[in-house]
C-alpha cells in the first residue's frame, strides 16, 4: 500500500518486484494494465529513481493462471531472464509498459537471474529493437544472484549500466541450499565468510569498472548486514521500507573508516559464528549510540 511509503524518507526504490503485479490477477496483465501499476509507483516517488525488476517467476514464485512446466529442480530451472529471453513477447510488453510509465527522465530496468553476459547482451538488443529511440533513456541493470555471474562480474560490469546483488538467491546458490527448506536451513549462511568474501569481491570489481552497485537482498535491511555492506563499498542498500529509519540511524553512529575495517575483519574470519559475533558486537555498539541520542 503506497500510503506507507513516504517518498521523502528514501532515495528511491531499489527493487520493485513486478511479479506481484502479475500475481494479483487472473491472467497476464496487458501493456496498459501494467503501465498504470508502474506509473502509480513512478508518480508516487516524484522523480526519484525506481528500479523495476522484470518478471521473476519460477521456483518459489508462481502465477495462478500460468502452468509452469514441471521441473525436477525449479530453483535451477526456467526462471527470471531465462524465461524472458524465451518468451520475448511477454518480456517486451513489460519493458514497454515500464518505459511508458515514465513521462520523462531515466528508466531503470533490472534483469533477474542473469548467469552469463550473453543474456544481458541479448536482452539489451531486444529492448533496443522494441523501444527505438526510447532505448536511450533506459538504464539496464543485472542482478547478481548466481555465483557464476559474480565470478564473471568483470565482463558484466562493463556492459551493465548498474548491478544489484540479490543476496537471498546468491546465498542459496553459493551454499547449494534451498532457501525455503527448513531441513537444510542451518546451512543457509549469509554471514559465513565465504559469502562475505564474495560480496566484497563484487563491490571491489564494480568499483574497478565504475559500475554502480547496490544490494537488494534481505541482508541490506539487517543491522549486521548493513554495516558489513557499507564497509565493503556498497553505495546503495535497498530494503523493506520498515527497516529504513533503523538502518539510517544505525549508520549515522558509525564512520566509514571503522566499517571498512570491520568488513575486512569479518570476511577474514573462519566460521560463521566468528563473523556473526564480530558484526553483532559492532551493531550493538552502534545501536547503543542510537539509544543514547
Ligand atoms: C534476492 O534474490 O536476493 C532478491 C532480492 O530477489 P528475490 O528475493 O525476489 O528472489
Ligand atoms: Mg532473487
Short mmCIF file of C-alpha atoms and ligand atoms in Angstrom, two decimals:
data_model
loop_
_atom_site.label_atom_id
_atom_site.label_comp_id
_atom_site.label_asym_id
_atom_site.label_seq_id
_atom_site.Cartn_x
_atom_site.Cartn_y
_atom_site.Cartn_z
CA UNK A 1 0.00 0.00 0.00
CA UNK A 2 1.67 3.19 -1.19
CA UNK A 3 0.30 5.15 1.76
CA UNK A 4 3.03 3.66 3.93
CA UNK A 5 5.84 4.73 1.63
CA UNK A 6 6.97 8.22 2.42
CA UNK A 7 8.98 9.22 -0.64
CA UNK A 8 10.98 11.85 1.27
CA UNK A 9 12.44 9.19 3.54
CA UNK A 10 14.26 7.27 0.83
CA UNK A 11 16.45 7.86 -2.20
CA UNK A 12 14.06 5.93 -4.41
CA UNK A 13 13.02 2.31 -4.88
CA UNK A 14 15.90 -0.14 -5.16
CA UNK A 15 13.81 -3.14 -6.15
CA UNK A 16 10.27 -3.19 -7.41
CA UNK A 17 9.36 -6.87 -7.76
CA UNK A 18 7.00 -6.70 -10.71
CA UNK A 19 5.79 -10.27 -10.23
CA UNK A 20 3.41 -9.02 -7.57
CA UNK A 21 1.58 -7.00 -10.24
CA UNK A 22 1.16 -10.30 -12.09
CA UNK A 23 0.24 -12.44 -9.10
CA UNK A 24 -2.82 -10.43 -8.14
CA UNK A 25 -4.55 -11.07 -11.48
CA UNK A 26 -6.41 -13.88 -13.12
CA UNK A 27 -4.48 -13.62 -16.40
CA UNK A 28 -1.37 -11.93 -17.78
CA UNK A 29 -1.80 -8.15 -17.44
CA UNK A 30 -1.88 -6.15 -20.68
CA UNK A 31 0.64 -3.45 -21.51
CA UNK A 32 -1.82 -0.76 -20.42
CA UNK A 33 -2.71 -2.54 -17.17
CA UNK A 34 0.96 -2.83 -16.34
CA UNK A 35 1.69 0.76 -17.33
CA UNK A 36 -0.92 2.01 -14.86
CA UNK A 37 0.56 -0.01 -11.98
CA UNK A 38 4.10 1.13 -12.73
CA UNK A 39 3.04 4.74 -13.28
CA UNK A 40 1.47 4.91 -9.85
CA UNK A 41 4.83 3.99 -8.33
CA UNK A 42 6.85 6.36 -10.51
CA UNK A 43 4.50 9.26 -9.74
CA UNK A 44 4.44 8.49 -6.02
CA UNK A 45 8.22 8.73 -5.79
CA UNK A 46 8.21 12.10 -7.52
CA UNK A 47 11.14 11.74 -9.89
CA UNK A 48 13.29 9.62 -7.58
CA UNK A 49 14.74 6.55 -9.27
CA UNK A 50 12.60 3.41 -9.22
CA UNK A 51 14.27 0.17 -10.24
CA UNK A 52 11.80 -2.14 -11.95
CA UNK A 53 12.84 -5.77 -11.99
CA UNK A 54 11.40 -7.71 -14.91
CA UNK A 55 9.20 -10.68 -14.17
CA UNK A 56 10.93 -13.22 -11.94
CA UNK A 57 8.55 -16.15 -11.65
CA UNK A 58 9.51 -19.76 -11.40
CA UNK A 59 10.76 -21.67 -8.38
CA UNK A 60 9.07 -20.17 -5.27
CA UNK A 61 7.04 -17.57 -7.20
CA UNK A 62 4.06 -18.93 -9.13
CA UNK A 63 1.29 -17.40 -11.21
CA UNK A 64 -2.14 -18.99 -10.73
CA UNK A 65 -3.03 -18.72 -14.38
CA UNK A 66 0.23 -20.00 -15.76
CA UNK A 67 1.02 -23.68 -15.52
CA UNK A 68 4.77 -23.81 -15.35
CA UNK A 69 6.13 -26.94 -16.96
CA UNK A 70 7.12 -29.36 -14.17
CA UNK A 71 10.81 -29.36 -13.39
CA UNK A 72 12.92 -31.59 -11.18
CA UNK A 73 14.89 -28.63 -9.83
CA UNK A 74 12.83 -25.47 -10.29
CA UNK A 75 15.37 -23.28 -8.46
CA UNK A 76 17.88 -24.30 -11.10
CA UNK A 77 15.37 -24.18 -13.89
CA UNK A 78 13.34 -21.91 -16.08
CA UNK A 79 13.07 -18.64 -14.23
CA UNK A 80 13.90 -14.95 -14.39
CA UNK A 81 15.61 -13.72 -17.53
CA UNK A 82 15.80 -17.29 -18.86
CA UNK A 83 12.05 -17.17 -19.30
CA UNK A 84 12.12 -13.58 -20.56
CA UNK A 85 14.52 -14.38 -23.36
CA UNK A 86 12.44 -17.33 -24.49
CA UNK A 87 9.05 -15.62 -24.19
CA UNK A 88 10.17 -12.42 -25.78
CA UNK A 89 6.67 -11.04 -26.34
CA UNK A 90 5.91 -11.12 -22.62
CA UNK A 91 9.29 -9.62 -21.81
CA UNK A 92 8.96 -6.78 -24.31
CA UNK A 93 5.39 -5.90 -23.36
CA UNK A 94 6.63 -5.48 -19.83
CA UNK A 95 9.63 -3.40 -20.83
CA UNK A 96 7.41 -1.16 -22.98
CA UNK A 97 4.98 -0.74 -20.11
CA UNK A 98 7.79 0.24 -17.73
CA UNK A 99 9.12 2.82 -20.20
CA UNK A 100 5.63 4.18 -20.92
CA UNK A 101 5.08 4.66 -17.18
CA UNK A 102 7.79 7.36 -17.22
CA UNK A 103 6.70 10.61 -18.83
CA UNK A 104 10.28 11.76 -18.81
CA UNK A 105 13.74 11.02 -17.49
CA UNK A 106 15.72 7.87 -16.99
CA UNK A 107 14.14 4.44 -16.73
CA UNK A 108 15.79 1.68 -14.70
CA UNK A 109 15.19 -1.92 -15.66
CA UNK A 110 16.77 -4.76 -13.70
CA UNK A 111 17.12 -8.28 -15.10
CA UNK A 112 16.75 -11.18 -12.64
CA UNK A 113 18.89 -14.32 -12.57
CA UNK A 114 21.49 -13.21 -15.09
CA UNK A 115 24.02 -16.03 -15.35
CA UNK A 116 26.20 -15.20 -18.36
CA UNK A 117 26.97 -11.95 -20.17
CA UNK A 118 25.29 -13.16 -23.37
CA UNK A 119 21.91 -12.98 -21.63
CA UNK A 120 22.46 -9.31 -20.82
CA UNK A 121 23.55 -8.63 -24.40
CA UNK A 122 20.54 -10.40 -25.85
CA UNK A 123 18.12 -8.61 -23.54
CA UNK A 124 19.67 -5.24 -24.43
CA UNK A 125 19.47 -5.98 -28.15
CA UNK A 126 15.80 -6.97 -27.86
CA UNK A 127 14.98 -3.83 -25.91
CA UNK A 128 16.80 -1.63 -28.39
CA UNK A 129 14.82 -3.08 -31.26
CA UNK A 130 11.47 -2.83 -29.49
CA UNK A 131 11.96 0.61 -27.92
CA UNK A 132 13.60 2.55 -30.73
CA UNK A 133 14.84 5.94 -29.57
CA UNK A 134 13.34 5.39 -26.09
CA UNK A 135 16.06 2.79 -25.50
CA UNK A 136 18.48 5.67 -24.95
CA UNK A 137 16.86 6.63 -21.68
CA UNK A 138 16.82 3.08 -20.31
CA UNK A 139 19.49 2.01 -17.85
CA UNK A 140 19.77 -1.77 -17.88
CA UNK A 141 20.94 -3.50 -14.71
CA UNK A 142 21.86 -7.08 -13.96
CA UNK A 143 21.02 -8.82 -10.73
CA UNK A 144 23.96 -10.69 -9.30
CA UNK A 145 22.48 -13.70 -7.59
CA UNK A 146 24.14 -16.58 -9.41
CA UNK A 147 27.73 -17.36 -8.35
CA UNK A 148 28.90 -17.64 -11.98
CA UNK A 149 27.71 -14.09 -12.62
CA UNK A 150 29.59 -12.91 -9.55
CA UNK A 151 32.79 -14.59 -10.66
CA UNK A 152 32.49 -13.22 -14.21
CA UNK A 153 31.44 -9.81 -13.00
CA UNK A 154 34.32 -8.12 -14.78
CA UNK A 155 32.51 -8.75 -18.07
CA UNK A 156 29.01 -7.98 -16.83
CA UNK A 157 30.07 -4.77 -15.09
CA UNK A 158 31.39 -3.39 -18.36
CA UNK A 159 28.12 -3.95 -20.18
CA UNK A 160 25.54 -3.30 -17.48
CA UNK A 161 24.55 0.24 -16.52
CA UNK A 162 24.31 -0.90 -12.91
CA UNK A 163 24.21 -4.09 -10.89
CA UNK A 164 22.21 -5.10 -7.87
CA UNK A 165 23.17 -8.00 -5.65
CA UNK A 166 20.37 -10.37 -4.66
CA UNK A 167 21.82 -11.86 -1.51
CA UNK A 168 18.79 -14.10 -0.92
CA UNK A 169 19.42 -16.16 -4.01
CA UNK A 170 23.17 -15.66 -4.06
CA UNK A 171 23.43 -17.33 -0.65
CA UNK A 172 21.11 -20.11 -1.76
CA UNK A 173 23.19 -20.88 -4.84
CA UNK A 174 26.56 -20.37 -3.21
CA UNK A 175 25.79 -22.84 -0.44
CA UNK A 176 23.66 -25.15 -2.59
CA UNK A 177 20.90 -24.80 0.00
CA UNK A 178 17.23 -24.33 -0.80
CA UNK A 179 16.31 -21.07 0.91
CA UNK A 180 12.85 -22.40 1.78
CA UNK A 181 13.79 -25.87 3.04
CA UNK A 182 13.89 -25.92 6.84
CA UNK A 183 15.66 -29.28 6.82
CA UNK A 184 18.84 -27.69 5.50
CA UNK A 185 18.30 -24.11 6.60
CA UNK A 186 21.17 -24.20 9.10
CA UNK A 187 23.49 -24.21 6.09
CA UNK A 188 21.88 -21.10 4.64
CA UNK A 189 24.51 -18.69 5.94
CA UNK A 190 24.58 -15.16 4.57
CA UNK A 191 27.15 -14.23 7.23
CA UNK A 192 29.51 -17.09 6.51
CA UNK A 193 32.93 -15.73 5.50
CA UNK A 194 32.53 -17.46 2.11
CA UNK A 195 29.52 -15.29 1.37
CA UNK A 196 31.13 -12.19 2.86
CA UNK A 197 34.19 -12.64 0.65
CA UNK A 198 32.06 -12.96 -2.47
CA UNK A 199 30.18 -9.81 -1.50
CA UNK A 200 33.43 -7.91 -1.04
CA UNK A 201 34.70 -9.21 -4.36
CA UNK A 202 31.57 -7.97 -6.11
CA UNK A 203 31.83 -4.48 -4.60
CA UNK A 204 35.52 -4.26 -5.45
CA UNK A 205 35.05 -5.41 -9.04
CA UNK A 206 32.23 -2.92 -9.60
CA UNK A 207 34.37 -0.12 -8.24
CA UNK A 208 37.18 -1.15 -10.58
CA UNK A 209 34.90 -0.93 -13.59
CA UNK A 210 33.00 2.11 -12.41
CA UNK A 211 29.70 0.26 -12.36
CA UNK A 212 27.14 1.45 -9.76
CA UNK A 213 26.36 -1.35 -7.35
CA UNK A 214 23.68 -1.87 -4.73
CA UNK A 215 22.33 -4.71 -2.62
CA UNK A 216 18.68 -5.64 -2.70
CA UNK A 217 18.60 -8.89 -0.69
CA UNK A 218 17.39 -9.13 2.91
CA UNK A 219 20.89 -8.62 4.31
CA UNK A 220 20.74 -4.94 3.42
CA UNK A 221 17.93 -4.37 5.92
CA UNK A 222 19.66 -6.21 8.76
CA UNK A 223 21.83 -4.28 11.21
CA UNK A 224 24.90 -6.50 10.87
CA UNK A 225 24.39 -6.78 7.13
CA UNK A 226 24.10 -3.03 6.54
CA UNK A 227 27.30 -2.33 8.50
CA UNK A 228 29.17 -5.01 6.60
CA UNK A 229 27.88 -3.94 3.19
CA UNK A 230 28.63 -0.25 3.60
CA UNK A 231 32.10 -1.19 4.86
CA UNK A 232 32.56 -3.36 1.79
CA UNK A 233 31.95 -0.44 -0.55
CA UNK A 234 28.28 -0.77 -1.50
CA UNK A 235 26.90 2.60 -2.49
CA UNK A 236 23.22 1.85 -2.03
CA UNK A 237 21.16 -0.52 0.08
CA UNK A 238 17.63 -1.50 -0.79
CA UNK A 239 15.38 -2.80 1.96
CA UNK A 240 11.80 -3.12 3.12
CA UNK A 241 10.61 0.37 3.94
CA UNK A 242 10.06 -0.56 7.61
CA UNK A 243 13.80 -1.05 8.09
CA UNK A 244 14.87 2.28 6.65
CA UNK A 245 14.70 4.50 9.78
CA UNK A 246 16.52 1.96 11.93
CA UNK A 247 19.30 1.32 9.43
CA UNK A 248 19.77 5.02 8.74
CA UNK A 249 20.01 5.78 12.45
CA UNK A 250 22.48 2.93 12.93
CA UNK A 251 24.75 4.01 10.08
CA UNK A 252 24.75 7.58 11.39
CA UNK A 253 26.54 6.27 14.50
CA UNK A 254 29.44 4.82 12.53
CA UNK A 255 32.36 6.04 10.45
CA UNK A 256 33.21 4.67 7.05
CA UNK A 257 36.77 4.04 8.21
CA UNK A 258 35.56 1.78 11.03
CA UNK A 259 33.15 -0.05 8.74
CA UNK A 260 35.86 -0.68 6.15
CA UNK A 261 37.99 -2.29 8.87
CA UNK A 262 35.01 -4.25 10.19
CA UNK A 263 34.18 -5.62 6.75
CA UNK A 264 37.75 -6.78 6.18
CA UNK A 265 37.91 -8.42 9.58
CA UNK A 266 34.56 -10.20 9.24
CA UNK A 267 35.47 -11.58 5.83
CA UNK A 268 38.75 -12.82 7.28
CA UNK A 269 37.02 -14.96 9.91
CA UNK A 270 36.98 -18.73 9.61
CA UNK A 271 33.46 -19.54 10.65
CA UNK A 272 30.02 -18.05 10.52
CA UNK A 273 29.97 -17.84 14.33
CA UNK A 274 33.13 -15.73 14.47
CA UNK A 275 31.92 -13.35 11.76
CA UNK A 276 28.47 -13.06 13.28
CA UNK A 277 29.75 -12.25 16.76
CA UNK A 278 32.07 -9.59 15.35
CA UNK A 279 29.30 -7.95 13.34
CA UNK A 280 26.76 -8.31 16.10
CA UNK A 281 29.08 -6.61 18.55
CA UNK A 282 29.60 -3.70 16.16
CA UNK A 283 25.88 -3.44 15.53
CA UNK A 284 25.13 -3.48 19.27
CA UNK A 285 27.69 -0.74 19.92
CA UNK A 286 26.23 1.44 17.18
CA UNK A 287 22.73 0.78 18.46
CA UNK A 288 23.80 1.92 21.93
CA UNK A 289 24.69 5.21 20.26
CA UNK A 290 21.25 5.42 18.67
CA UNK A 291 19.56 4.87 22.04
CA UNK A 292 21.79 7.40 23.76
CA UNK A 293 20.78 10.14 21.31
C1 LIG B 1 17.37 -11.89 -3.98
O1 LIG B 1 17.43 -12.99 -4.50
O2 LIG B 1 18.14 -11.50 -3.09
C2 LIG B 1 16.32 -10.95 -4.39
C3 LIG B 1 16.34 -9.69 -3.99
O3 LIG B 1 15.32 -11.40 -5.17
P1 LIG B 1 14.12 -12.32 -4.65
O4 LIG B 1 14.21 -12.36 -3.15
O5 LIG B 1 12.90 -11.71 -5.18
O6 LIG B 1 14.48 -13.62 -5.31
MG1 LIG B 2 16.35 -13.45 -6.33
#
